[in-house]
Amino acid sequence: MTAAMISRPVYPGLSPDQYAKTHLILCEGEGAAAVLDMAAKAPKEFFSRALILFCPAGTGYEPKLAALSPKSLWVLPTIATAMFRLRGVLATATMGTRVYAAGTEPFIGSVLQETLAVGIDHKSVFTEHRGSAKRRVQCVHCKGCTDDVTASPFTCTHCGLTLFVRDHYSRRLGAFQGVCVDAEVPGEVPPVEELYR
Amino acid sequence: MSAPTEIRVRVAEAEAVTPAIKRLKLVPLTSTPLPDFSGGAHTVVHYTDGPRHVRNPYSLMGSPFDPSAYQISVLRVPDSRGGSALIHDGVHEGTEITITSPINLFPIDRRARRHILIAGGIGITPFMAMTAQLDREGADFQLHYAMRDRASGAYWKLLKSIYGHRVHTYFDDTNETLALTRLLDGQPLGTHLYVCGPAGMIDWVLKTAREAGWPEENVHFERFAAPPPGKPFQVALARSKRTIDVAPRESVLEAIEAAGIEPQFLCRGGACGQCETAVLEADGTLHHNDHYLSDDEKASGKKMMICVSRFEGARLVLDL
Ligand SMILES: Cc1cc2nc3c(=O)[nH]c(=O)nc-3n(C[C@H](O)[C@H](O)[C@H](O)COP(=O)(O)OP(=O)(O)OC[C@H]3O[C@@H](n4cnc5c(N)ncnc54)[C@H](O)[C@@H]3O)c2cc1C
Ligand code: FES
């Protein structure tokens, strides 16, 4: 695994940017706990300049996030709806806005995709990985993306091929690569391993 | 092999744009076209005239879309070691000189939603090529160009005539100053900032941008740094088994080149990292003048950038 790890993204963890005029914070599920941890390190007035977009993903962090008294707190049911709202916020956001993202890898990847599209370098986004190790995987054959992949190989939800999850990550797509395992002898598939729980 | 590709060129035009700034148009000697470059790139000019010698980097200011010639502009720096003065005095229409293939340490970030370019004095040169490129690509850009006065500013009239209201000028003699904090306020997210000019101006822009909450990934700069003078010293080269004297107004790189050894270099200004050299022994103090090594690396004393850094002490041994 080690050689291919090179293209694995790194998530250094959230820390408050002392100079930012607006803090645009995106969190999903257990990612909310990373925001609460950051709150312990942040100056008092930090959250008065914070906009929080939260996908609960079955967790109950909403009251705790609300208790931080952010300027706005939006609770959104899915990553897709959160990204739609993020796009709206980014369209009118100005420089001096710091973006933070915390949650699972597919969530962070989606945020980085949206921010990259408006010219924000991935290194400028403060990220922290929390929660499940599930991955978003793109099938190299049909180009369809499958979210919430926890095992390898898995079945592509778009074309039905059996895909092996490679440790090769595309920042542009916010996804890992999935390659057909039984291309040589159809049906000859190695045992499924639960890897990304 | 270790040196960058050298190209022989002829000066096709030499124009005094202002009394202190000379523009050169360089064309290849053979039918081989000049290598492509992008806005922000520079070349290293190499020219010898008897005892006088120059090997300095200069930004390419012509359009990246004109493959027939390169253009550079050279400011005459008074009280210097005289490289720029030699280009002013000794290089004319018809002179043949050697340049290196272009290298870009100050490229445009194409992901940007908007580009804000800030130039001070001769720092306008990389932006001449960048504006041509941004304009051609239909990008959203604006140029803020500060000069001492109307007479010493080289290209403001030309730039205004091409790009109109996208060019903002500021003249020190009439106390016009760039209201930077206000300019940075409210720019759309994804705006990138570029600055080239005197060291004090670059430091001011970097600090102002940081305090306005701009991520460092959105702020780009190029320092026209030259090797600073200092005390003379000796350097021992372990691999070539030679000891070389470095004069007060000479860099280690220049002294080694004068001895016939050709270490690698690209920028000769302490920015690219190409001339990084392992220090095997240093009984004394290394003066790190580069912008490349991290503070930790500088403190370790294990490497130095020989294009700009110096040494003071009893003995310095380099892995060369
Ligand atoms: C990437 C890059 C791009 C560049 N592009 C351009 C360009 O487009 N146009 C341009 O004109 N220049 C450009 N420069 C700067 C250029 O390379 C030279 O540094 C400049 O022309 C001065 O060269 P020089 O040989 O005359 O002076 P140098 O002797 O190299 O001196 C340079 C500086 O050192 C100081 N200095 C040297 N000796 C002394 C002394 N005895 N006492 C006090 N101070 C001293 C002076 O402050 C002087 O400004 C660029 C530099 C870099 C790194
Ligand atoms: S040649 Fe670029 S740092 Fe020395």
CSV table of N, CA, C and O in Angstrom, one decimal, chain A residues 69-181:
chain,number,residue,atom,x,y,z
A,69,SER,N,-23.1,30.1,18.7
A,69,SER,CA,-23.6,31.3,18.2
A,69,SER,C,-23.0,31.8,16.9
A,69,SER,O,-22.5,32.9,16.9
A,70,PRO,N,-22.9,31.0,15.9
A,70,PRO,CA,-22.4,31.4,14.6
A,70,PRO,C,-23.3,32.5,14.0
A,70,PRO,O,-24.5,32.5,14.3
A,71,LYS,N,-22.7,33.2,13.1
A,71,LYS,CA,-23.5,34.2,12.3
A,71,LYS,C,-24.7,33.5,11.6
A,71,LYS,O,-25.8,34.0,11.6
A,72,SER,N,-24.4,32.4,11.0
A,72,SER,CA,-25.4,31.5,10.4
A,72,SER,C,-25.1,30.1,10.6
A,72,SER,O,-24.0,29.7,10.6
A,73,LEU,N,-26.2,29.3,10.8
A,73,LEU,CA,-26.0,27.8,10.8
A,73,LEU,C,-27.1,27.3,9.9
A,73,LEU,O,-28.2,27.5,10.1
A,74,TRP,N,-26.6,26.6,8.9
A,74,TRP,CA,-27.5,25.9,8.0
A,74,TRP,C,-27.4,24.4,8.2
A,74,TRP,O,-26.3,23.9,8.1
A,75,VAL,N,-28.5,23.7,8.4
A,75,VAL,CA,-28.4,22.3,8.5
A,75,VAL,C,-29.0,21.7,7.3
A,75,VAL,O,-30.2,22.0,6.9
A,76,LEU,N,-28.2,20.8,6.6
A,76,LEU,CA,-28.7,20.3,5.3
A,76,LEU,C,-28.6,18.8,5.3
A,76,LEU,O,-27.8,18.2,5.9
A,77,PRO,N,-29.6,18.2,4.6
A,77,PRO,CA,-29.8,16.8,4.8
A,77,PRO,C,-28.8,15.9,4.1
A,77,PRO,O,-28.5,14.8,4.6
A,78,THR,N,-28.2,16.4,3.0
A,78,THR,CA,-27.3,15.5,2.2
A,78,THR,C,-26.1,16.3,1.8
A,78,THR,O,-26.1,17.5,1.8
A,79,ILE,N,-25.0,15.6,1.4
A,79,ILE,CA,-23.8,16.3,0.8
A,79,ILE,C,-24.2,17.1,-0.4
A,79,ILE,O,-23.8,18.3,-0.6
A,80,ALA,N,-25.1,16.5,-1.2
A,80,ALA,CA,-25.5,17.3,-2.5
A,80,ALA,C,-26.2,18.6,-2.1
A,80,ALA,O,-25.9,19.6,-2.8
A,81,THR,N,-27.1,18.6,-1.1
A,81,THR,CA,-27.7,19.8,-0.8
A,81,THR,C,-26.8,20.8,-0.2
A,81,THR,O,-26.8,22.0,-0.4
A,82,ALA,N,-25.8,20.3,0.6
A,82,ALA,CA,-24.8,21.2,1.2
A,82,ALA,C,-23.9,21.8,0.2
A,82,ALA,O,-23.6,23.0,0.2
A,83,MET,N,-23.6,21.0,-0.9
A,83,MET,CA,-22.7,21.6,-1.9
A,83,MET,C,-23.5,22.6,-2.7
A,83,MET,O,-22.9,23.6,-3.2
A,84,PHE,N,-24.8,22.4,-2.9
A,84,PHE,CA,-25.6,23.4,-3.6
A,84,PHE,C,-25.6,24.7,-2.9
A,84,PHE,O,-25.4,25.8,-3.5
A,85,ARG,N,-25.8,24.6,-1.5
A,85,ARG,CA,-25.7,25.8,-0.7
A,85,ARG,C,-24.3,26.4,-0.8
A,85,ARG,O,-24.2,27.7,-0.9
A,86,LEU,N,-23.3,25.6,-0.7
A,86,LEU,CA,-21.9,26.1,-0.7
A,86,LEU,C,-21.7,26.9,-2.0
A,86,LEU,O,-21.1,28.0,-2.0
A,87,ARG,N,-22.1,26.3,-3.1
A,87,ARG,CA,-21.9,27.0,-4.4
A,87,ARG,C,-22.6,28.4,-4.3
A,87,ARG,O,-22.0,29.4,-4.8
A,88,GLY,N,-23.7,28.5,-3.7
A,88,GLY,CA,-24.4,29.8,-3.6
A,88,GLY,C,-23.6,30.8,-2.8
A,88,GLY,O,-23.4,31.9,-3.1
A,89,VAL,N,-23.0,30.3,-1.7
A,89,VAL,CA,-22.2,31.1,-0.8
A,89,VAL,C,-20.9,31.6,-1.5
A,89,VAL,O,-20.6,32.7,-1.4
A,90,LEU,N,-20.3,30.6,-2.2
A,90,LEU,CA,-19.0,30.9,-2.8
A,90,LEU,C,-19.2,32.0,-3.9
A,90,LEU,O,-18.3,32.8,-4.2
A,91,ALA,N,-20.4,32.0,-4.6
A,91,ALA,CA,-20.6,32.9,-5.7
A,91,ALA,C,-20.4,34.3,-5.3
A,91,ALA,O,-20.0,35.2,-6.1
A,92,THR,N,-20.8,34.6,-4.1
A,92,THR,CA,-20.7,36.0,-3.6
A,92,THR,C,-19.7,36.2,-2.5
A,92,THR,O,-19.6,37.4,-2.0
A,93,ALA,N,-18.9,35.2,-2.2
A,93,ALA,CA,-18.0,35.4,-1.1
A,93,ALA,C,-16.8,36.2,-1.6
A,93,ALA,O,-16.5,36.3,-2.8
A,94,THR,N,-16.1,36.8,-0.6
A,94,THR,CA,-15.0,37.7,-1.0
A,94,THR,C,-13.7,37.2,-0.3
A,94,THR,O,-13.7,36.4,0.6
A,95,MET,N,-12.6,37.7,-0.8
A,95,MET,CA,-11.3,37.3,-0.3
A,95,MET,C,-11.2,37.7,1.2
A,95,MET,O,-11.8,38.8,1.6
A,96,GLY,N,-10.6,36.9,2.0
A,96,GLY,CA,-10.6,37.1,3.4
A,96,GLY,C,-11.5,36.1,4.1
A,96,GLY,O,-11.6,36.0,5.3
A,97,THR,N,-12.1,35.3,3.2
A,97,THR,CA,-13.0,34.2,3.7
A,97,THR,C,-12.1,33.0,3.8
A,97,THR,O,-11.4,32.6,2.8
A,98,ARG,N,-12.1,32.3,4.9
A,98,ARG,CA,-11.3,31.1,5.1
A,98,ARG,C,-12.3,29.9,5.1
A,98,ARG,O,-13.3,30.0,5.8
A,99,VAL,N,-12.0,28.9,4.3
A,99,VAL,CA,-12.9,27.7,4.2
A,99,VAL,C,-12.3,26.6,5.1
A,99,VAL,O,-11.1,26.3,5.1
A,100,TYR,N,-13.2,26.0,5.9
A,100,TYR,CA,-12.8,24.9,6.7
A,100,TYR,C,-13.7,23.7,6.4
A,100,TYR,O,-14.9,23.9,6.1
A,101,ALA,N,-13.2,22.5,6.3
A,101,ALA,CA,-14.0,21.3,6.0
A,101,ALA,C,-13.6,20.2,6.9
A,101,ALA,O,-12.5,19.8,7.0
A,102,ALA,N,-14.6,19.6,7.6
A,102,ALA,CA,-14.4,18.4,8.5
A,102,ALA,C,-15.5,17.4,8.3
A,102,ALA,O,-16.6,17.7,8.2
A,103,GLY,N,-15.0,16.1,8.2
A,103,GLY,CA,-16.0,15.0,8.0
A,103,GLY,C,-15.3,13.9,7.3
A,103,GLY,O,-14.1,13.7,7.4
A,104,THR,N,-16.1,13.1,6.6
A,104,THR,CA,-15.5,11.9,5.9
A,104,THR,C,-14.8,12.4,4.6
A,104,THR,O,-15.0,13.6,4.2
A,105,GLU,N,-14.0,11.5,4.1
A,105,GLU,CA,-13.3,11.8,2.9
A,105,GLU,C,-14.1,12.3,1.7
A,105,GLU,O,-13.8,13.2,1.0
A,106,PRO,N,-15.3,11.6,1.4
A,106,PRO,CA,-16.1,12.0,0.3
A,106,PRO,C,-16.6,13.4,0.5
A,106,PRO,O,-16.7,14.2,-0.4
A,107,PHE,N,-16.9,13.7,1.8
A,107,PHE,CA,-17.4,15.1,2.1
A,107,PHE,C,-16.4,16.1,1.8
A,107,PHE,O,-16.6,17.1,1.1
A,108,ILE,N,-15.2,15.9,2.4
A,108,ILE,CA,-14.1,16.9,2.2
A,108,ILE,C,-13.7,17.0,0.7
A,108,ILE,O,-13.5,18.1,0.2
A,109,GLY,N,-13.7,15.9,0.1
A,109,GLY,CA,-13.4,15.9,-1.4
A,109,GLY,C,-14.4,16.7,-2.1
A,109,GLY,O,-14.1,17.5,-3.0
A,110,SER,N,-15.7,16.6,-1.8
A,110,SER,CA,-16.7,17.4,-2.5
A,110,SER,C,-16.5,18.9,-2.2
A,110,SER,O,-16.7,19.7,-3.1
A,111,VAL,N,-16.2,19.2,-1.0
A,111,VAL,CA,-15.9,20.7,-0.7
A,111,VAL,C,-14.7,21.2,-1.5
A,111,VAL,O,-14.8,22.2,-2.1
A,112,LEU,N,-13.6,20.4,-1.5
A,112,LEU,CA,-12.4,20.8,-2.3
A,112,LEU,C,-12.7,21.0,-3.7
A,112,LEU,O,-12.2,21.8,-4.4
A,113,GLN,N,-13.6,20.1,-4.3
A,113,GLN,CA,-14.0,20.3,-5.7
A,113,GLN,C,-14.7,21.6,-5.9
A,113,GLN,O,-14.4,22.3,-6.9
A,114,GLU,N,-15.6,21.9,-5.1
A,114,GLU,CA,-16.4,23.2,-5.2
A,114,GLU,C,-15.5,24.4,-5.1
A,114,GLU,O,-15.6,25.4,-5.8
A,115,THR,N,-14.6,24.3,-4.1
A,115,THR,CA,-13.7,25.5,-3.8
A,115,THR,C,-12.7,25.7,-4.9
A,115,THR,O,-12.4,26.8,-5.4
A,116,LEU,N,-12.2,24.5,-5.4
A,116,LEU,CA,-11.2,24.6,-6.5
A,116,LEU,C,-11.8,25.3,-7.8
A,116,LEU,O,-11.2,26.0,-8.5
A,117,ALA,N,-13.1,25.0,-8.0
A,117,ALA,CA,-13.8,25.5,-9.1
A,117,ALA,C,-13.8,27.1,-9.1
A,117,ALA,O,-14.0,27.7,-10.1
A,118,VAL,N,-13.7,27.7,-7.9
A,118,VAL,CA,-13.7,29.1,-7.9
A,118,VAL,C,-12.3,29.7,-7.6
A,118,VAL,O,-12.1,30.8,-7.2
A,119,GLY,N,-11.3,28.8,-7.8
A,119,GLY,CA,-9.9,29.3,-7.8
A,119,GLY,C,-9.2,29.2,-6.4
A,119,GLY,O,-8.3,29.9,-6.2
A,120,ILE,N,-9.8,28.4,-5.5
A,120,ILE,CA,-9.1,28.3,-4.2
A,120,ILE,C,-8.2,27.0,-4.2
A,120,ILE,O,-8.7,25.9,-4.5
A,121,ASP,N,-7.0,27.2,-3.9
A,121,ASP,CA,-6.0,26.1,-3.8
A,121,ASP,C,-6.4,25.2,-2.7
A,121,ASP,O,-6.8,25.7,-1.6
A,122,HIS,N,-6.2,23.9,-2.9
A,122,HIS,CA,-6.6,23.0,-1.9
A,122,HIS,C,-5.9,23.2,-0.6
A,122,HIS,O,-6.4,22.9,0.5
A,123,LYS,N,-4.7,23.7,-0.7
A,123,LYS,CA,-3.9,24.0,0.6
A,123,LYS,C,-4.4,25.1,1.4
A,123,LYS,O,-4.1,25.3,2.6
A,124,SER,N,-5.3,26.0,0.8
A,124,SER,CA,-5.9,27.1,1.5
A,124,SER,C,-7.1,26.6,2.3
A,124,SER,O,-7.6,27.4,3.1
A,125,VAL,N,-7.6,25.4,2.1
A,125,VAL,CA,-8.7,25.0,2.8
A,125,VAL,C,-8.2,24.1,4.0
A,125,VAL,O,-7.5,23.2,3.8
A,126,PHE,N,-8.7,24.5,5.2
A,126,PHE,CA,-8.3,23.8,6.4
A,126,PHE,C,-9.2,22.6,6.5
A,126,PHE,O,-10.4,22.7,6.5
A,127,THR,N,-8.6,21.4,6.6
A,127,THR,CA,-9.4,20.2,6.6
A,127,THR,C,-9.1,19.2,7.8
A,127,THR,O,-8.0,19.2,8.3
A,128,GLU,N,-10.1,18.5,8.2
A,128,GLU,CA,-9.9,17.5,9.2
A,128,GLU,C,-10.8,16.3,8.9
A,128,GLU,O,-12.0,16.4,8.7
A,129,HIS,N,-10.2,15.1,8.9
A,129,HIS,CA,-10.9,13.9,8.6
A,129,HIS,C,-11.5,13.3,9.9
A,129,HIS,O,-10.8,13.1,10.9
A,130,ARG,N,-12.8,13.2,10.0
A,130,ARG,CA,-13.5,12.6,11.1
A,130,ARG,C,-14.5,11.6,10.6
A,130,ARG,O,-15.0,11.8,9.5
A,131,GLY,N,-14.8,10.6,11.4
A,131,GLY,CA,-15.9,9.7,11.1
A,131,GLY,C,-15.4,8.5,10.2
A,131,GLY,O,-14.2,8.3,10.2
A,132,SER,N,-16.3,7.9,9.5
A,132,SER,CA,-16.0,6.7,8.7
A,132,SER,C,-14.9,7.0,7.7
A,132,SER,O,-14.7,8.1,7.2
A,133,ALA,N,-14.2,5.9,7.4
A,133,ALA,CA,-13.1,6.0,6.3
A,133,ALA,C,-13.7,5.7,5.0
A,133,ALA,O,-12.9,5.4,4.0
A,134,LYS,N,-15.0,5.8,4.8
A,134,LYS,CA,-15.6,5.5,3.5
A,134,LYS,C,-15.1,6.4,2.4
A,134,LYS,O,-14.7,7.5,2.7
A,135,ARG,N,-15.0,5.9,1.2
A,135,ARG,CA,-14.5,6.6,0.1
A,135,ARG,C,-15.5,6.9,-1.0
A,135,ARG,O,-16.4,6.1,-1.2
A,136,ARG,N,-15.2,7.9,-1.8
A,136,ARG,CA,-15.9,8.2,-3.0
A,136,ARG,C,-15.0,7.6,-4.1
A,136,ARG,O,-13.8,7.9,-4.1
A,137,VAL,N,-15.5,6.8,-5.0
A,137,VAL,CA,-14.7,6.1,-6.0
A,137,VAL,C,-15.2,6.4,-7.4
A,137,VAL,O,-16.4,6.2,-7.6
A,138,GLN,N,-14.3,6.7,-8.3
A,138,GLN,CA,-14.7,6.9,-9.7
A,138,GLN,C,-14.3,5.6,-10.5
A,138,GLN,O,-13.2,5.2,-10.4
A,139,CYS,N,-15.2,5.1,-11.2
A,139,CYS,CA,-15.0,4.0,-12.1
A,139,CYS,C,-14.2,4.5,-13.3
A,139,CYS,O,-14.6,5.4,-14.0
A,140,VAL,N,-13.0,3.9,-13.5
A,140,VAL,CA,-12.2,4.4,-14.6
A,140,VAL,C,-12.8,4.0,-16.0
A,140,VAL,O,-12.4,4.5,-17.0
A,141,HIS,N,-13.7,3.1,-15.9
A,141,HIS,CA,-14.3,2.5,-17.2
A,141,HIS,C,-15.5,3.4,-17.6
A,141,HIS,O,-15.5,3.9,-18.7
A,142,CYS,N,-16.5,3.5,-16.7
A,142,CYS,CA,-17.7,4.3,-17.1
A,142,CYS,C,-17.7,5.7,-16.6
A,142,CYS,O,-18.5,6.5,-17.0
A,143,LYS,N,-16.7,6.1,-15.8
A,143,LYS,CA,-16.5,7.4,-15.2
A,143,LYS,C,-17.5,7.8,-14.2
A,143,LYS,O,-17.6,8.9,-13.7
A,144,GLY,N,-18.4,6.9,-13.8
A,144,GLY,CA,-19.4,7.2,-12.8
A,144,GLY,C,-18.8,7.1,-11.4
A,144,GLY,O,-17.9,6.3,-11.2
A,145,CYS,N,-19.3,8.0,-10.5
A,145,CYS,CA,-18.8,8.0,-9.2
A,145,CYS,C,-19.7,7.3,-8.2
A,145,CYS,O,-20.9,7.4,-8.3
A,146,THR,N,-19.2,6.5,-7.3
A,146,THR,CA,-20.0,5.8,-6.3
A,146,THR,C,-19.5,6.4,-4.9
A,146,THR,O,-18.3,6.4,-4.6
A,147,ASP,N,-20.5,6.8,-4.1
A,147,ASP,CA,-20.2,7.4,-2.8
A,147,ASP,C,-20.2,6.2,-1.8
A,147,ASP,O,-20.7,5.1,-2.1
A,148,ASP,N,-19.7,6.5,-0.6
A,148,ASP,CA,-19.8,5.6,0.5
A,148,ASP,C,-19.3,4.2,0.3
A,148,ASP,O,-19.9,3.2,0.7
A,149,VAL,N,-18.2,4.1,-0.4
A,149,VAL,CA,-17.6,2.8,-0.6
A,149,VAL,C,-16.7,2.4,0.6
A,149,VAL,O,-15.9,3.2,1.0
A,150,THR,N,-17.1,1.2,1.2
A,150,THR,CA,-16.3,0.8,2.4
A,150,THR,C,-15.5,-0.4,2.2
A,150,THR,O,-14.8,-0.8,3.1
A,151,ALA,N,-15.7,-1.1,1.0
A,151,ALA,CA,-15.0,-2.3,0.8
A,151,ALA,C,-14.4,-2.4,-0.6
A,151,ALA,O,-14.8,-1.6,-1.5
A,152,SER,N,-13.4,-3.2,-0.8
A,152,SER,CA,-12.8,-3.4,-2.1
A,152,SER,C,-12.6,-4.9,-2.3
A,152,SER,O,-12.1,-5.6,-1.3
A,153,PRO,N,-12.9,-5.5,-3.4
A,153,PRO,CA,-13.6,-4.8,-4.5
A,153,PRO,C,-15.1,-4.6,-4.2
A,153,PRO,O,-15.6,-5.1,-3.2
A,154,PHE,N,-15.7,-3.7,-5.0
A,154,PHE,CA,-17.1,-3.4,-4.9
A,154,PHE,C,-17.7,-3.3,-6.3
A,154,PHE,O,-17.0,-3.3,-7.3
A,155,THR,N,-19.1,-3.2,-6.3
A,155,THR,CA,-19.7,-3.2,-7.6
A,155,THR,C,-20.1,-1.7,-8.0
A,155,THR,O,-20.7,-1.0,-7.2
A,156,CYS,N,-19.6,-1.3,-9.2
A,156,CYS,CA,-19.9,0.0,-9.6
A,156,CYS,C,-21.4,0.2,-9.7
A,156,CYS,O,-22.1,-0.6,-10.4
A,157,THR,N,-21.9,1.3,-9.1
A,157,THR,CA,-23.4,1.5,-9.1
A,157,THR,C,-23.8,2.0,-10.5
A,157,THR,O,-25.0,2.0,-10.7
A,158,HIS,N,-22.9,2.3,-11.3
A,158,HIS,CA,-23.3,2.8,-12.7
A,158,HIS,C,-23.3,1.7,-13.7
A,158,HIS,O,-24.3,1.5,-14.4
A,159,CYS,N,-22.1,1.0,-13.8
A,159,CYS,CA,-22.0,0.1,-14.9
A,159,CYS,C,-22.0,-1.4,-14.5
A,159,CYS,O,-22.0,-2.3,-15.3
A,160,GLY,N,-21.9,-1.6,-13.2
A,160,GLY,CA,-22.0,-3.0,-12.6
A,160,GLY,C,-20.7,-3.7,-12.7
A,160,GLY,O,-20.7,-4.9,-12.2
A,161,LEU,N,-19.6,-3.1,-13.1
A,161,LEU,CA,-18.3,-3.9,-13.1
A,161,LEU,C,-17.8,-4.0,-11.7
A,161,LEU,O,-18.2,-3.2,-10.8
A,162,THR,N,-17.0,-5.1,-11.4
A,162,THR,CA,-16.5,-5.2,-10.1
A,162,THR,C,-15.2,-4.5,-10.0
A,162,THR,O,-14.2,-4.7,-10.8
A,163,LEU,N,-15.1,-3.5,-9.1
A,163,LEU,CA,-13.9,-2.6,-9.1
A,163,LEU,C,-13.1,-2.8,-7.9
A,163,LEU,O,-13.5,-2.9,-6.8
A,164,PHE,N,-11.8,-2.7,-8.1
A,164,PHE,CA,-10.8,-2.7,-7.0
A,164,PHE,C,-10.5,-1.2,-6.8
A,164,PHE,O,-10.2,-0.4,-7.7
A,165,VAL,N,-10.5,-0.8,-5.5
A,165,VAL,CA,-10.2,0.6,-5.1
A,165,VAL,C,-8.7,0.8,-5.0
A,165,VAL,O,-8.0,0.2,-4.2
A,166,ARG,N,-8.2,1.7,-5.9
A,166,ARG,CA,-6.8,2.0,-5.9
A,166,ARG,C,-6.6,3.2,-4.9
A,166,ARG,O,-7.4,4.0,-4.7
A,167,ASP,N,-5.3,3.3,-4.4
A,167,ASP,CA,-5.0,4.4,-3.5
A,167,ASP,C,-4.7,5.7,-4.3
A,167,ASP,O,-3.9,6.5,-3.9
A,168,HIS,N,-5.2,5.8,-5.5
A,168,HIS,CA,-4.9,6.9,-6.4
A,168,HIS,C,-6.1,7.9,-6.3
A,168,HIS,O,-7.2,7.6,-6.6
A,169,TYR,N,-5.8,9.1,-5.9
A,169,TYR,CA,-6.8,10.1,-5.6
A,169,TYR,C,-6.8,11.2,-6.6
A,169,TYR,O,-5.7,11.8,-6.9
A,170,SER,N,-7.9,11.6,-7.1
A,170,SER,CA,-8.0,12.7,-8.0
A,170,SER,C,-8.6,13.9,-7.3
A,170,SER,O,-9.8,13.8,-6.8
A,171,ARG,N,-7.9,15.0,-7.2
A,171,ARG,CA,-8.4,16.2,-6.5
A,171,ARG,C,-9.5,16.8,-7.2
A,171,ARG,O,-10.4,17.4,-6.7
A,172,ARG,N,-9.4,16.8,-8.6
A,172,ARG,CA,-10.4,17.5,-9.4
A,172,ARG,C,-11.7,16.8,-9.2
A,172,ARG,O,-12.8,17.4,-9.1
A,173,LEU,N,-11.7,15.4,-9.1
A,173,LEU,CA,-13.0,14.7,-8.9
A,173,LEU,C,-13.3,14.5,-7.5
A,173,LEU,O,-14.5,14.2,-7.2
A,174,GLY,N,-12.4,14.7,-6.6
A,174,GLY,CA,-12.6,14.4,-5.2
A,174,GLY,C,-12.9,12.9,-5.0
A,174,GLY,O,-13.7,12.6,-4.2
A,175,ALA,N,-12.2,12.1,-5.7
A,175,ALA,CA,-12.5,10.6,-5.7
A,175,ALA,C,-11.3,9.8,-5.9
A,175,ALA,O,-10.3,10.2,-6.5
A,176,PHE,N,-11.3,8.6,-5.4
A,176,PHE,CA,-10.3,7.6,-5.7
A,176,PHE,C,-10.7,6.9,-7.0
A,176,PHE,O,-11.8,7.0,-7.5
A,177,GLN,N,-9.7,6.1,-7.5
A,177,GLN,CA,-9.9,5.4,-8.7
A,177,GLN,C,-10.3,4.0,-8.5
A,177,GLN,O,-9.7,3.3,-7.6
A,178,GLY,N,-11.3,3.5,-9.2
A,178,GLY,CA,-11.7,2.1,-9.2
A,178,GLY,C,-11.5,1.4,-10.5
A,178,GLY,O,-11.8,1.9,-11.6
A,179,VAL,N,-10.7,0.3,-10.5
A,179,VAL,CA,-10.3,-0.4,-11.7
A,179,VAL,C,-10.9,-1.8,-11.7
A,179,VAL,O,-10.9,-2.5,-10.6
A,180,CYS,N,-11.4,-2.2,-12.8
A,180,CYS,CA,-12.0,-3.6,-13.0
A,180,CYS,C,-11.1,-4.7,-12.5
A,180,CYS,O,-9.9,-4.7,-13.0
A,181,VAL,N,-11.5,-5.6,-11.6
A,181,VAL,CA,-10.6,-6.6,-11.1
A,181,VAL,C,-10.7,-7.9,-11.9
A,181,VAL,O,-9.7,-8.6,-12.0
